[in-house]
Amino acid sequence: MARRAVEQELSRERIMDAARHLFITKGYRGISMRSIGQHLGYSHGSLYYHFKEKAELFYAIVVQDFNHLARLCEQVTKRPPADGLTRTEQLMLEFIRFGLEHPHQYEIMFMLRDEEILAYCKSEQAKCFDMFEKIVLGFLKEERHPLESNSSFPLSMFLGVHGFISFYIQDRLTFDEIQPAAIAHVKMLSQSSFRLTS
């Protein structure tokens, strides 16, 4: 009975939200299951109903955040082109929007450099890039783009978008505040591809 009450009050989501914040502010090594429990006002034993160890909790956060980003990118494939934007530009903007609207998630997914946890992120990062590359190449084929078969082009776009997010994320600006600069940036990334072929 006590276990059921704890599970109802202390959900996986609540634990993951608190742990995500702590991983960013104090680092992976700087927190323990005990400190996460204290932050939530529970004993660390109550966390073990949901997660066997800190590494399992961290990986659950990483997978959840990458799945969220993947769903947003997939939604772009189902939308008609927006006024004045190619679908590839829309995809890059969606990526930027995610990074700026979910800075804690983005930092865990792409910006933490602790060797102990990089292994948890690397495989999910690779899946994320594979998805991005597949969508971009599909859009370029639809548009009969001159670089549709250039395998390095999606990587250049991905790195350009990541660089933009990395630069602005530290200022904690919202996507709405930075949207004009984001649009100019993705258009520059797209137009530079045409200059490469002329």
XYZ file of C-alpha atoms in Angstrom:
198
model
C 0.000 0.000 0.000
C 2.805 2.425 0.895
C 4.568 1.652 -2.378
C 1.427 2.408 -4.408
C 1.008 5.758 -2.595
C 4.605 6.738 -3.377
C 4.200 5.783 -7.035
C 1.076 7.919 -7.314
C 2.705 10.946 -5.690
C 6.199 10.670 -7.149
C 5.861 9.929 -10.854
C 8.655 9.071 -13.271
C 8.003 12.398 -15.012
C 8.461 14.384 -11.824
C 11.702 12.578 -11.004
C 13.012 13.076 -14.539
C 12.149 16.789 -14.564
C 13.974 17.365 -11.283
C 16.960 15.239 -12.264
C 17.271 16.967 -15.665
C 17.581 20.333 -13.918
C 20.111 18.990 -11.415
C 22.239 17.274 -14.077
C 22.550 20.631 -15.854
C 23.148 22.826 -12.809
C 25.406 20.507 -10.790
C 26.737 18.044 -13.360
C 26.256 14.300 -13.581
C 28.948 13.535 -11.010
C 27.734 16.280 -8.678
C 24.410 14.656 -7.890
C 23.252 11.347 -6.491
C 19.938 9.561 -6.171
C 19.961 10.816 -2.574
C 20.347 14.473 -3.657
C 17.577 14.090 -6.259
C 15.319 12.644 -3.563
C 16.172 15.504 -1.201
C 15.441 18.038 -3.945
C 11.998 16.481 -4.378
C 11.381 16.137 -0.642
C 11.417 12.318 -0.677
C 13.820 9.664 0.531
C 16.140 8.394 -2.187
C 14.647 4.937 -1.649
C 11.383 6.109 -3.191
C 13.221 6.863 -6.471
C 14.271 3.231 -6.766
C 10.655 2.226 -7.405
C 11.126 3.878 -10.791
C 14.875 3.731 -11.528
C 17.458 1.177 -10.398
C 20.364 3.645 -10.528
C 21.411 7.137 -11.546
C 22.709 5.955 -14.940
C 19.323 4.424 -15.804
C 17.583 7.668 -14.814
C 19.971 9.744 -16.937
C 19.503 7.504 -19.973
C 15.708 7.652 -19.598
C 15.949 11.468 -19.720
C 18.180 11.380 -22.805
C 15.865 8.996 -24.685
C 12.757 10.987 -23.735
C 14.270 14.256 -24.960
C 15.535 12.828 -28.252
C 12.131 11.218 -28.869
C 10.454 14.585 -28.293
C 12.748 16.255 -30.840
C 12.194 13.424 -33.330
C 8.401 13.856 -33.094
C 8.712 17.595 -33.766
C 10.914 16.984 -36.810
C 8.565 14.304 -38.147
C 5.667 16.769 -37.875
C 7.504 19.066 -40.300
C 7.338 16.306 -42.934
C 3.529 16.279 -42.676
C 3.082 20.066 -43.009
C 2.767 21.957 -46.290
C 5.588 24.413 -47.041
C 5.228 27.703 -45.140
C 5.090 31.031 -46.923
C 8.585 32.097 -47.973
C 10.316 29.051 -46.438
C 11.425 25.780 -47.962
C 10.619 22.624 -46.030
C 14.321 22.220 -45.273
C 14.347 25.708 -43.742
C 11.237 24.819 -41.737
C 13.031 21.733 -40.394
C 16.048 23.781 -39.317
C 13.782 26.338 -37.644
C 11.960 23.576 -35.746
C 15.312 22.316 -34.506
C 16.286 25.831 -33.363
C 12.891 26.314 -31.715
C 13.349 23.101 -29.725
C 16.838 24.105 -28.572
C 15.790 27.565 -27.396
C 12.462 26.530 -25.855
C 13.980 23.511 -24.069
C 17.495 24.661 -23.139
C 18.000 22.168 -20.281
C 17.026 19.279 -22.544
C 19.210 20.517 -25.406
C 22.231 20.961 -23.169
C 21.919 17.400 -21.877
C 21.389 16.037 -25.392
C 24.207 17.859 -27.178
C 26.396 19.934 -24.874
C 27.445 17.939 -21.792
C 31.056 16.768 -21.995
C 31.403 14.414 -19.038
C 33.175 11.278 -20.300
C 31.137 9.102 -17.941
C 27.870 10.054 -19.640
C 28.906 10.692 -23.248
C 28.219 7.057 -24.101
C 24.554 7.551 -23.149
C 24.257 10.509 -25.531
C 26.362 9.369 -28.490
C 24.030 6.648 -29.750
C 20.980 8.915 -29.438
C 22.844 11.777 -31.137
C 23.692 9.453 -34.029
C 20.035 8.388 -34.374
C 18.977 12.038 -34.286
C 21.410 12.999 -37.036
C 20.368 9.995 -39.156
C 16.751 11.144 -38.888
C 17.699 14.754 -39.727
C 19.785 13.609 -42.713
C 17.007 11.370 -44.051
C 14.406 14.161 -43.824
C 16.739 16.755 -45.402
C 17.710 14.470 -48.291
C 14.025 13.675 -48.861
C 13.152 17.373 -49.002
C 16.096 18.126 -51.312
C 14.993 15.344 -53.655
C 11.437 16.726 -53.729
C 12.841 20.173 -54.545
C 15.252 18.710 -57.163
C 18.017 20.493 -55.344
C 21.480 20.404 -57.013
C 22.981 18.951 -53.801
C 20.320 16.295 -53.251
C 22.870 13.478 -53.351
C 25.651 15.287 -51.482
C 25.956 13.361 -48.220
C 27.977 16.104 -46.473
C 25.311 18.778 -47.051
C 22.904 17.639 -44.269
C 25.817 17.519 -41.824
C 26.794 21.112 -42.702
C 23.205 22.221 -42.114
C 23.008 20.298 -38.840
C 26.241 21.857 -37.579
C 25.080 25.321 -38.664
C 21.863 24.927 -36.696
C 23.666 23.507 -33.657
C 26.130 26.397 -33.717
C 23.285 28.916 -33.757
C 21.572 27.252 -30.792
C 24.845 26.921 -28.861
C 25.556 30.632 -29.320
C 22.128 31.880 -28.195
C 21.216 29.256 -25.585
C 23.440 30.838 -22.943
C 21.373 34.055 -23.083
C 18.162 32.094 -22.351
C 16.328 33.914 -25.151
C 13.006 32.548 -26.346
C 12.500 31.442 -29.925
C 10.092 34.341 -30.490
C 12.761 36.824 -29.406
C 15.337 35.369 -31.760
C 13.065 34.264 -34.625
C 14.138 36.948 -37.164
C 17.806 36.022 -36.647
C 16.923 32.308 -36.848
C 15.100 32.778 -40.162
C 18.006 34.821 -41.568
C 20.424 32.097 -40.438
C 18.571 29.151 -41.997
C 18.106 31.131 -45.221
C 21.839 31.855 -45.283
C 22.559 28.134 -44.794
C 20.202 27.304 -47.676
C 21.488 30.021 -50.015
C 25.115 29.114 -49.421
C 24.293 25.687 -50.841
C 23.184 27.260 -54.104
C 26.422 29.278 -54.307
C 28.343 26.025 -53.985
C 26.768 24.739 -57.181
C 26.986 27.892 -59.313
